[in-house]
Tab-separated table of C-alpha atoms in Angstrom:
chain	number	residue	atom	x	y	z
O	1	MET	CA	-2.676	30.487	-26.052
O	2	ASN	CA	-2.451	29.907	-22.308
O	3	GLU	CA	-2.475	26.454	-20.771
O	4	GLY	CA	-5.898	25.369	-19.706
O	5	THR	CA	-7.753	27.204	-22.472
O	6	SER	CA	-9.637	25.295	-25.107
O	7	ALA	CA	-8.455	25.166	-28.713
O	8	MET	CA	-9.781	27.902	-30.928
O	9	THR	CA	-12.219	26.869	-33.662
O	10	PRO	CA	-10.704	27.763	-37.047
O	11	PRO	CA	-12.596	30.489	-38.903
O	12	GLN	CA	-14.394	29.931	-42.194
O	13	LEU	CA	-14.452	32.367	-45.064
O	14	GLY	CA	-17.381	34.705	-44.517
O	15	ALA	CA	-16.814	37.303	-47.201
O	16	LEU	CA	-14.309	38.531	-49.711
O	17	GLU	CA	-14.436	42.282	-50.353
O	18	ILE	CA	-13.248	43.911	-53.587
O	19	SER	CA	-13.172	47.595	-54.558
O	20	CYS	CA	-14.289	48.108	-58.159
O	21	LEU	CA	-13.602	50.757	-60.777
O	22	ARG	CA	-16.044	49.173	-63.247
O	23	PHE	CA	-18.777	48.368	-60.726
O	24	PRO	CA	-21.662	47.234	-63.006
O	25	ALA	CA	-19.337	45.055	-65.108
O	26	MET	CA	-17.727	43.567	-61.998
O	27	VAL	CA	-21.111	42.686	-60.460
O	28	ALA	CA	-22.236	40.964	-63.668
O	29	TRP	CA	-18.894	39.165	-64.166
O	30	TYR	CA	-18.630	37.780	-60.631
O	31	ARG	CA	-22.320	36.898	-60.490
O	32	ASP	CA	-21.905	34.858	-63.663
O	33	LEU	CA	-18.558	33.402	-62.605
O	34	LEU	CA	-19.778	32.194	-59.216
O	35	GLY	CA	-23.399	31.460	-60.029
O	36	ALA	CA	-24.091	33.833	-57.141
O	37	GLU	CA	-27.334	35.367	-55.959
O	38	VAL	CA	-27.497	39.143	-55.486
O	39	GLU	CA	-28.670	39.585	-51.905
O	40	TYR	CA	-28.297	43.368	-51.878
O	41	ARG	CA	-27.353	46.003	-54.406
O	42	ASP	CA	-27.395	49.775	-54.563
O	43	ALA	CA	-25.338	52.290	-56.555
O	44	MET	CA	-22.210	51.676	-54.442
O	45	HIS	CA	-22.424	48.145	-52.997
O	46	ALA	CA	-23.382	44.652	-54.035
O	47	TRP	CA	-23.524	41.620	-51.780
O	48	LEU	CA	-23.331	38.406	-53.781
O	49	ARG	CA	-23.971	35.115	-52.006
O	50	ALA	CA	-22.003	32.209	-53.438
O	51	PRO	CA	-23.659	28.767	-53.538
O	52	ALA	CA	-21.305	27.663	-50.710
O	53	GLY	CA	-22.785	30.380	-48.470
O	54	TRP	CA	-19.992	32.952	-48.264
O	55	HIS	CA	-20.347	36.501	-49.611
O	56	LEU	CA	-18.500	38.514	-52.204
O	57	VAL	CA	-18.904	42.196	-51.381
O	58	LEU	CA	-18.228	44.549	-54.288
O	59	THR	CA	-17.840	48.275	-53.616
O	60	ALA	CA	-17.731	50.966	-56.297
O	61	SER	CA	-14.526	52.971	-56.009
O	62	ALA	CA	-13.429	56.277	-57.495
O	63	PHE	CA	-9.778	55.554	-56.739
O	64	GLU	CA	-7.253	55.084	-59.506
O	65	PRO	CA	-5.905	51.556	-59.835
O	66	ARG	CA	-2.987	50.804	-57.551
O	67	PRO	CA	0.273	49.642	-59.065
O	68	ARG	CA	0.575	45.844	-59.006
O	69	GLU	CA	3.617	46.226	-56.782
O	70	CYS	CA	1.448	47.516	-53.904
O	71	ALA	CA	0.862	45.308	-50.916
O	72	GLY	CA	-2.533	43.691	-50.703
O	73	VAL	CA	-4.497	40.707	-51.863
O	74	PRO	CA	-3.175	39.598	-55.258
O	75	GLY	CA	-6.563	38.163	-56.186
O	76	PRO	CA	-9.073	35.530	-55.180
O	77	ALA	CA	-8.647	31.845	-55.939
O	78	PHE	CA	-11.749	29.684	-56.297
O	79	GLU	CA	-11.283	25.964	-55.843
O	80	TYR	CA	-13.011	23.076	-57.590
O	81	ALA	CA	-13.249	19.558	-56.187
O	82	ASP	CA	-11.124	17.966	-58.904
O	83	ALA	CA	-9.679	18.334	-62.411
O	84	SER	CA	-12.937	17.174	-63.994
O	85	ALA	CA	-14.875	19.994	-62.296
O	86	LEU	CA	-12.163	22.500	-63.298
O	87	ALA	CA	-12.411	21.259	-66.898
O	88	GLY	CA	-16.192	21.735	-66.774
O	89	ALA	CA	-15.716	25.303	-65.539
O	90	PHE	CA	-13.165	25.976	-68.300
O	91	HIS	CA	-15.647	24.842	-70.966
O	92	ALA	CA	-18.529	26.817	-69.429
O	93	PHE	CA	-16.428	29.995	-69.264
O	94	ARG	CA	-15.140	29.477	-72.799
O	95	GLN	CA	-18.720	29.223	-74.073
O	96	ARG	CA	-19.348	32.650	-72.534
O	97	GLY	CA	-16.245	34.130	-74.157
O	98	ILE	CA	-14.156	34.079	-70.965
O	99	TYR	CA	-10.648	32.734	-71.601
O	100	PRO	CA	-7.799	32.177	-69.147
O	101	GLU	CA	-4.761	34.394	-69.395
O	102	ARG	CA	-2.494	31.669	-68.034
O	103	ALA	CA	-2.797	27.995	-67.132
O	104	ALA	CA	-0.214	26.296	-64.933
O	105	LYS	CA	0.458	23.205	-62.852
O	106	ASN	CA	2.895	23.467	-59.982
O	107	GLY	CA	2.811	19.932	-58.566
O	108	TRP	CA	0.170	20.733	-55.942
O	109	VAL	CA	-2.322	22.913	-57.826
O	110	THR	CA	-3.687	23.116	-61.364
O	111	SER	CA	-4.703	26.748	-61.981
O	112	LEU	CA	-6.420	28.778	-64.661
O	113	LEU	CA	-5.795	32.511	-64.258
O	114	TYR	CA	-8.507	34.842	-65.545
O	115	ARG	CA	-8.873	38.642	-65.355
O	116	ASP	CA	-12.037	40.292	-64.071
O	117	PRO	CA	-13.347	43.481	-65.747
O	118	ASP	CA	-11.063	45.646	-63.555
O	119	GLY	CA	-8.030	43.580	-64.583
O	120	ASN	CA	-7.615	41.796	-61.249
O	121	PRO	CA	-6.294	38.236	-61.385
O	122	VAL	CA	-8.826	35.525	-60.490
O	123	ALA	CA	-7.587	31.955	-60.176
O	124	MET	CA	-9.822	28.971	-60.774
O	125	ARG	CA	-8.053	25.877	-59.503
O	126	CYS	CA	-8.098	22.368	-58.161
O	127	MET	CA	-5.669	20.752	-55.753
O	128	VAL	CA	-3.681	17.685	-56.756
O	129	PRO	CA	-4.671	14.794	-54.437
O	130	PRO	CA	-2.089	14.434	-51.615
O	131	GLU	CA	-1.075	10.923	-52.730
O	132	GLN	CA	-0.066	12.329	-56.154
O	133	ARG	CA	1.945	15.316	-54.851
O	134	ALA	CA	5.129	13.370	-54.112
O	135	ALA	CA	5.339	12.298	-57.763
O	136	ALA	CA	5.390	15.944	-58.874
O	137	PRO	CA	7.652	18.169	-56.757
O	138	LEU	CA	6.379	21.662	-55.950
O	139	ASN	CA	7.365	24.285	-58.535
O	140	PRO	CA	6.060	27.652	-57.218
O	141	LEU	CA	5.801	29.289	-60.661
O	142	GLY	CA	4.372	26.192	-62.277
O	143	ASP	CA	4.638	24.773	-65.746
O	144	GLU	CA	2.308	26.385	-68.248
O	145	PHE	CA	-0.069	24.227	-70.278
O	146	ASP	CA	-2.744	24.665	-72.920
O	147	PRO	CA	-6.085	24.099	-71.160
O	148	ALA	CA	-7.881	23.427	-74.466
O	149	ALA	CA	-5.438	20.571	-75.143
O	150	LEU	CA	-5.619	19.188	-71.596
O	151	PHE	CA	-9.369	19.534	-71.093
O	152	GLY	CA	-10.355	18.717	-74.664
């Protein structure tokens, strides 16, 4: 940025776009997961509006799945305000037969990793409050835990 120019306003998330092999199942899964409203849908596209106002755009794809080693977005992460809200989400998902594949704490984030109908990883997480981060050093891979034991 040149001197004399004003600071740029940081962008906000407007939309997340995902190509889908199992389009109808993906629309239903993400709609349920996010509590989203379907703003538009045809045979190839669905625009879901999340309660926070951003969009999830799902597009039907005829492409074969890419190997996990390919570059790209490893998967979305949805954030809850705190551990209590994450626990509530865990219980709500469990009641619908949706179970996490992995649960981990890394000192900064508590995450539950789910798989959508296409097998993509979807993290549901909450951040550890900044004042508690120093007590638990960052461990990038995280320590696995049993969410049923932690969240009751």
